[in-house]
Coordinates of C-alpha atoms and ligand atoms in Angstrom, one line a residue:
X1 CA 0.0 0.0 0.0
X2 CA 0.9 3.5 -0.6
X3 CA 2.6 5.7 1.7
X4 CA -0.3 8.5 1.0
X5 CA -3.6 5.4 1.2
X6 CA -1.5 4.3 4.6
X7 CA -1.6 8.0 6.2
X8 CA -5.4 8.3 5.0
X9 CA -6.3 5.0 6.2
X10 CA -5.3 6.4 9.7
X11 CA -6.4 9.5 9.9
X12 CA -10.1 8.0 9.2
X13 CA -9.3 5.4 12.2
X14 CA -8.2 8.4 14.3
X15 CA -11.6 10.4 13.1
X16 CA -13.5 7.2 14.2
X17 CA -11.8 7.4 17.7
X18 CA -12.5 11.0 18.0
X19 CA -16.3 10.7 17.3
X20 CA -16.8 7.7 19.5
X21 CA -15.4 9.3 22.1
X22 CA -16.6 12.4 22.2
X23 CA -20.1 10.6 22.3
X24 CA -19.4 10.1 26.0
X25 CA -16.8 12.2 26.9
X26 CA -17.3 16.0 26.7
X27 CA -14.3 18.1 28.2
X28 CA -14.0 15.5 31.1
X29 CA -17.8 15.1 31.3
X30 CA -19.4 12.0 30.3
X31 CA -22.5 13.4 28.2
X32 CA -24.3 9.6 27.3
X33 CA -23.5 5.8 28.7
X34 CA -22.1 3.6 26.3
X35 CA -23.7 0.1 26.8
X36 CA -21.3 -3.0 27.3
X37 CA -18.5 -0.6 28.1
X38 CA -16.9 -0.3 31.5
X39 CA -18.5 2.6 33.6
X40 CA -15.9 4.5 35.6
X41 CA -16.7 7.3 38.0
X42 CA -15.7 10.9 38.3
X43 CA -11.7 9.8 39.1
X44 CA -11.3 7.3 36.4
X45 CA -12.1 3.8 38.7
X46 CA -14.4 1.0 37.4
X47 CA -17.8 2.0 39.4
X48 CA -18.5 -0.9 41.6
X49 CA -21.9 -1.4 42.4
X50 CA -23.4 -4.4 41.0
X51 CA -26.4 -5.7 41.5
X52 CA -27.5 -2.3 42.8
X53 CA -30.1 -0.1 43.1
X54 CA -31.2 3.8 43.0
X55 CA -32.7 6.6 44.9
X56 CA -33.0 10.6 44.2
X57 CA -32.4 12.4 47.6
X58 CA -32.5 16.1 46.9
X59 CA -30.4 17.0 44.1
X60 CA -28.5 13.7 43.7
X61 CA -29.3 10.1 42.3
X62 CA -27.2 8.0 44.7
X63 CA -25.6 4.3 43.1
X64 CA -25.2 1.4 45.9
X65 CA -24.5 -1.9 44.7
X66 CA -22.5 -4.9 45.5
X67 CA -18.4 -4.1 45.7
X68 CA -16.5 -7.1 45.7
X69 CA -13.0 -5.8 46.7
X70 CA -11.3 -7.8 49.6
X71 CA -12.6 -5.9 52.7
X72 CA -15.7 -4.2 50.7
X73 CA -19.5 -5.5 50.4
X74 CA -21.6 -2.2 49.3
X75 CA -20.1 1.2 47.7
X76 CA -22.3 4.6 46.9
X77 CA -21.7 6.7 44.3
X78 CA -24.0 9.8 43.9
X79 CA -24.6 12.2 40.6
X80 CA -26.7 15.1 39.2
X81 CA -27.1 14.1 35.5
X82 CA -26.8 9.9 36.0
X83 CA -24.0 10.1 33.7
X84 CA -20.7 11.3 36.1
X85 CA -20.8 9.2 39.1
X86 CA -18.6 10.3 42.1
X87 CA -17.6 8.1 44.6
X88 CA -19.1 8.5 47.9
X89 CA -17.6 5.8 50.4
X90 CA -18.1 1.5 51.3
X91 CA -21.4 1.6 53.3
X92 CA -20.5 -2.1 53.9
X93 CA -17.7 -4.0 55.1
X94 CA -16.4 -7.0 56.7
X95 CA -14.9 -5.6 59.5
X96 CA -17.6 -4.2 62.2
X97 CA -19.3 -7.2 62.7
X98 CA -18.6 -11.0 62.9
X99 CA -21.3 -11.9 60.6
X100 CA -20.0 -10.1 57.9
X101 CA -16.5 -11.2 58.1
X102 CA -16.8 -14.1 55.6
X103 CA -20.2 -12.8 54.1
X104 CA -21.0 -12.7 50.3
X105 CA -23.3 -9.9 50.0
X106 CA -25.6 -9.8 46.6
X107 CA -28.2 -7.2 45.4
X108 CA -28.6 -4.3 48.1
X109 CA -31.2 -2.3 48.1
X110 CA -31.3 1.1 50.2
X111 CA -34.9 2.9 50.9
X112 CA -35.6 5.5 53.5
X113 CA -37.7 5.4 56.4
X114 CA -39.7 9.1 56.5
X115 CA -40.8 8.5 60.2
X116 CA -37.5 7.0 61.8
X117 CA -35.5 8.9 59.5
X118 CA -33.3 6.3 58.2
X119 CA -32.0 4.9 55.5
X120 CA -33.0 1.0 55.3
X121 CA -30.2 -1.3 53.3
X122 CA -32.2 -5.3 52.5
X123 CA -29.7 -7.5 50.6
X124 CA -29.0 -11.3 49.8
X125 CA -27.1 -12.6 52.3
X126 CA -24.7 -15.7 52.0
X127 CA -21.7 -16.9 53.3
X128 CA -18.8 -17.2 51.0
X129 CA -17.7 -20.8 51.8
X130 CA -21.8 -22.1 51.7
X131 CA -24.2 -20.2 49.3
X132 CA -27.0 -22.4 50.8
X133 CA -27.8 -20.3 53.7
X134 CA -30.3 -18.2 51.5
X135 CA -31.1 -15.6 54.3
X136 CA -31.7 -11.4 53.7
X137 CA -30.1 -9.2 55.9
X138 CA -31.1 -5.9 57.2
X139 CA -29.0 -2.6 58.0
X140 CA -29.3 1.1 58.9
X141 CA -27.9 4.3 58.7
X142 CA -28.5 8.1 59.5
X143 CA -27.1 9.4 56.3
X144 CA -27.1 7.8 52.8
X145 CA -23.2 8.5 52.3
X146 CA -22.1 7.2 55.7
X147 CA -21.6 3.2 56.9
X148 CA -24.7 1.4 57.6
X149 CA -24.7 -0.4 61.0
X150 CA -25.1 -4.0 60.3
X151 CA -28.6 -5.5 61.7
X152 CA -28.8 -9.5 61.5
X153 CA -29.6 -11.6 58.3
X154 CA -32.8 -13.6 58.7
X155 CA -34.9 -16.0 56.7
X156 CA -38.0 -14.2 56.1
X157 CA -41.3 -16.5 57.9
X158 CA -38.1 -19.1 57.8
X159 CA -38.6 -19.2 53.5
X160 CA -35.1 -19.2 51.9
X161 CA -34.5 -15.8 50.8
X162 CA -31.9 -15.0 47.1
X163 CA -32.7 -12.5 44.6
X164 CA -34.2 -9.4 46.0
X165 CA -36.0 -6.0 46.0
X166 CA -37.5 -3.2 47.8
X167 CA -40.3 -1.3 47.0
X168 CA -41.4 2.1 48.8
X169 CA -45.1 3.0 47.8
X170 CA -46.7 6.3 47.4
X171 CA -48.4 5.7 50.8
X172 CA -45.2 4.7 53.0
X173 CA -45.4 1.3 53.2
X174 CA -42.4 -1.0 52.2
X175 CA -42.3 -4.3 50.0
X176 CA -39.7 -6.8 49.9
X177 CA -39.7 -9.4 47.1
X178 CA -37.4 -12.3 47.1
X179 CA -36.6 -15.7 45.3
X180 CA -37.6 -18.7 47.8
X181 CA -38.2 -22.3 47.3
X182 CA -34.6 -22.7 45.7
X183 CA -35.6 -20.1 43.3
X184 CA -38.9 -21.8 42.2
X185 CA -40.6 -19.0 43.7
X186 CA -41.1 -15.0 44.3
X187 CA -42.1 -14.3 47.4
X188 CA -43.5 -10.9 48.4
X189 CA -43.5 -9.4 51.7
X190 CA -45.2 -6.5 53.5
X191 CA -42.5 -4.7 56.2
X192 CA -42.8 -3.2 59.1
X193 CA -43.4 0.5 59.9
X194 CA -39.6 0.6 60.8
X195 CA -38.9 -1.0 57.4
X196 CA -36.4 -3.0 60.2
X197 CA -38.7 -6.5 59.4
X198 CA -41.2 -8.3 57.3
X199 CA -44.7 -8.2 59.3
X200 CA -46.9 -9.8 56.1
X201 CA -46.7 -12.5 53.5
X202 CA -48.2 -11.0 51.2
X203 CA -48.2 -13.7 47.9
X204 CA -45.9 -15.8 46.3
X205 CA -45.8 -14.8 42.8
X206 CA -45.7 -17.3 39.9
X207 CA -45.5 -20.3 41.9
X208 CA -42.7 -22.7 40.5
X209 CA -41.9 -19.8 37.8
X210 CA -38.4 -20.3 38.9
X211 CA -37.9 -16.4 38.9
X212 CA -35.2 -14.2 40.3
X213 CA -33.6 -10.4 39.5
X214 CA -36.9 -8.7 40.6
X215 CA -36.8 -4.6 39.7
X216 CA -40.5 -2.9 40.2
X217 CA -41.5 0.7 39.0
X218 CA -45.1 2.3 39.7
X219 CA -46.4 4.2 36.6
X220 CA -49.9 5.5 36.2
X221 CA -51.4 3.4 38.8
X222 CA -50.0 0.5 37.5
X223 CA -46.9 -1.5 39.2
X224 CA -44.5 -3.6 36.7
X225 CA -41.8 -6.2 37.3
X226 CA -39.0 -7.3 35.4
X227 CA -37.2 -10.6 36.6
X228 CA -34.9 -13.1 34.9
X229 CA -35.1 -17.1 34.9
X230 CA -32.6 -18.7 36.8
X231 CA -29.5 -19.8 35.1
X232 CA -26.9 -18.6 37.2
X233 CA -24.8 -15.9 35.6
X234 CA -25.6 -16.5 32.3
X235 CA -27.9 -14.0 30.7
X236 CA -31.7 -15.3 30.0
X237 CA -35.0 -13.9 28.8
X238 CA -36.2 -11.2 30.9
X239 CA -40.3 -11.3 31.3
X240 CA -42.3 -8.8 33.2
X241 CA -45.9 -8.6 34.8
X242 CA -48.5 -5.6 35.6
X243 CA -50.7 -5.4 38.8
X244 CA -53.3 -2.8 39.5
X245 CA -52.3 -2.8 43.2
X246 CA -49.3 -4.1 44.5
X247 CA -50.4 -7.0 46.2
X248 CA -52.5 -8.4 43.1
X249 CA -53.4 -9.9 41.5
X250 CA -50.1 -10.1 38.7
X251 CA -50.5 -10.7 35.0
X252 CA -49.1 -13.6 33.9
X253 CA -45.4 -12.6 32.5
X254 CA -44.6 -11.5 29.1
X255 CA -41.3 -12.0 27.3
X256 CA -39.3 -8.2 27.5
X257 CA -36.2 -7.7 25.1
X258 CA -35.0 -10.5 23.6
X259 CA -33.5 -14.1 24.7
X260 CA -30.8 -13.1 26.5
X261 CA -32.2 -9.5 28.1
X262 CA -29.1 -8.2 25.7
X263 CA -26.9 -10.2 27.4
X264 CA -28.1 -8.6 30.7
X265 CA -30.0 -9.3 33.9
X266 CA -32.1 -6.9 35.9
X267 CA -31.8 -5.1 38.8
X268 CA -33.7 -2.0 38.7
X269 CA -36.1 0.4 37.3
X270 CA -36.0 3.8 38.2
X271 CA -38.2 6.8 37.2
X272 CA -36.7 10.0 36.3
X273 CA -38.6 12.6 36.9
X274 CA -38.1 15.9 35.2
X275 CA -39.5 19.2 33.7
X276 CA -40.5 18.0 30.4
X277 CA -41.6 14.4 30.8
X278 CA -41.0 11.4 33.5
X279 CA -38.9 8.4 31.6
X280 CA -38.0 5.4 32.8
X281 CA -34.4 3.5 33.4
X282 CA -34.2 -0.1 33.4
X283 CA -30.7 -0.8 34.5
X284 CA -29.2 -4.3 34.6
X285 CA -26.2 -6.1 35.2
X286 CA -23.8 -7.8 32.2
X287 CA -22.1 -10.7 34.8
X288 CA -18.9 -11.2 34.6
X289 CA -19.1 -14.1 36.7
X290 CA -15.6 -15.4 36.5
X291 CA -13.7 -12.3 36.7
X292 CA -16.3 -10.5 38.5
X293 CA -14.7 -6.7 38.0
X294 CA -15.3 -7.3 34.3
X295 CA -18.7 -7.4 34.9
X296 CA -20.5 -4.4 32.8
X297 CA -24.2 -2.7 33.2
X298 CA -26.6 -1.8 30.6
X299 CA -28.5 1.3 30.9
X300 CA -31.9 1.5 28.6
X301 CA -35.2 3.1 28.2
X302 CA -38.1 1.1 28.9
X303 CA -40.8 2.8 26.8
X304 CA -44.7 1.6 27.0
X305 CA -47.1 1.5 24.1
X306 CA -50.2 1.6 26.7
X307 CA -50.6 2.0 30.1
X308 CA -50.0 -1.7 30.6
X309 CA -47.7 -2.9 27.7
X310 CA -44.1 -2.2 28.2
X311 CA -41.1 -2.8 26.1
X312 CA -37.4 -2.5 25.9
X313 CA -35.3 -1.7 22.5
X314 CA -31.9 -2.5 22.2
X315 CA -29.4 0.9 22.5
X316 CA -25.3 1.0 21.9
X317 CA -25.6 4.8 23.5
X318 CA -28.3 5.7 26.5
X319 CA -28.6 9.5 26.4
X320 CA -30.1 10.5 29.8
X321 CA -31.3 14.0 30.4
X322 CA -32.3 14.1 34.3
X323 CA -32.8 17.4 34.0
X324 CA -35.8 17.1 31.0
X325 CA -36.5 13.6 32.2
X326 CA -35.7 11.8 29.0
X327 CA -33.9 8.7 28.2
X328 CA -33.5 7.7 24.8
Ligands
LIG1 C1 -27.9 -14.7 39.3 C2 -28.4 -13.8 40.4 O1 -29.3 -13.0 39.9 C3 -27.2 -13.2 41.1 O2 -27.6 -12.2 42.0 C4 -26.5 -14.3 41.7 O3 -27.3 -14.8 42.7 C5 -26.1 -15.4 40.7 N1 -27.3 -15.8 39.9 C6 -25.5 -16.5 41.4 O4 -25.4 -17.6 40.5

């Protein structure tokens, strides 16, 4: 090849690298998410927070998911646009109590309690050397950025408890939903005022439907719920149901995305409310399940053709505007 083809051959490839970076990247600011990528935060580090979940608490979205560094179970990252996450600080860790000390800790979930004025971490609680205990745990904290006090980890009405979610209601009151049965089913419980327990079991959802990865959002009266099937972590079709009120009765569920969620799993959905419209983010996890820090997140609209039919198309780029309250 010619010396003059070679030189234009790499300016287009150096063109090509400029636009795709600039997609994300705008002087130091991130501007969209780039799906299958790795995430970092506002200092360059891969954001750790798998399996997580999110929460707006004045002006920030707050991030806290599963960190799987040596000493670390839970990190927080918070951010104003969803795009630049800053780290905040581990909110769990092995070292302040014995319990956690040889814990594997999967899916936290943080909501806050308006009347005790706390914020409420439920989570998947195993041990590292036996993933058959199958209990939740439970801890607290006074502020969002600062370590949670570790409760106790507890089989909810003695059912085995995996895969898990909370959800906070327009009226106050708290759900948990978690896989029991060895996974076959998806139990729901009703908590207690302190959000500290469960005080009501409410239904078991699908029975034998082998379900776990639950993520619910409310929208126009109507509740929705994503899960995966169970195989492991390997992606699989996602389905979701709809329910008039929370505790039922649920639709049956209908296939969402296609066979593989994208090669993704769910974890949750959360609504972005903002001056032009309210959108909706599903966020899942890519697993990595072998070299766990390679594990990515996918970041998507879910968009809705009625009030109860939802659906999820396939996007390299998520463009977030939490200001507007799109996602596209
Ligand atoms: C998939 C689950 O959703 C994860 O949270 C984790 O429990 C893995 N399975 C373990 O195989």
């Amino acid at each position: 090849m010619k010396i003059d083809k070679i030189l234009t051959l790499l300016l287009i490839l150096a063109v090509a690298a400029f636009v795709t970076e600039a997609q994300t990247v705008n002087s130091g600011k991130k501007i969209a998410i780039i799906n299958g990528k790795d995430l970092t935060d506002t200092q360059g580090k891969i954001i750790n927070a798998h399996g997580g979940g999110f929460m707006k608490m004045g002006k920030y979205f707050y991030w806290i998911g599963e960190n799987r560094h040596d000493n670390v179970l839970v990190s927080c990252y918070r951010s104003t646009d969803l795009l630049n996450w800053e780290f905040r600080g581990d909110l769990l860790t092995r070292r302040p109590n014995p319990e956690l000390a040889d814990a594997n800790i999967e899916r936290p979930k943080v909501i806050y309690n308006a009347k005790t004025k706390q914020f409420v971490m439920w989570m998947h609680y195993e041990k590292r050397s036996n993933y058959s205990l199958a209990r939740t745990a439970v801890a607290v904290s006074a502020d969002i950025e600062k370590p949670f006090t570790y409760q106790r980890s507890f089989r909810p009405f003695n059912n085995m408890s995996r895969d898990c979610t909370l959800f906070l209601d327009d009226d106050g009151s708290a759900y948990f939903f978690s896989s029991a049965r060895e996974n076959y089913d998806m139990m729901m419980y009703r908590l207690t005022d302190d959000f500290l327990d469960v005080k009501e079991q409410v239904a078991t959802l699908w029975p034998g439907g082998h379900r776990e990865a639950p993520a619910i959002v409310k929208r126009k009266g109507y509740y929705f719920m994503i899960t995966s099937g169970c195989t492991g972590w390997a992606p699989n079709q996602a389905k979701y149901a709809v329910a008039k009120s929370i505790r039922g009765p649920w639709s049956e569920l209908t296939n969402i995305a296609d066979n593989t969620t994208y090669h993704s799993q769910s974890t949750y959905i959360l609504p972005i409310i903002g001056k032009e419209s309210t959108s909706y983010l599903y966020v899942g996890d890519r697993w990595d399940g072998k070299h766990y820090f390679n594990s990515k997140y996918i970041f998507l609209p879910l968009t809705f053709s009625n009030d109860t039919t939802m659906e999820m198309p396939w996007k390299d780029t998520c463009n977030i505007n939490a200001i507007a309250g799109t996602v596209k």
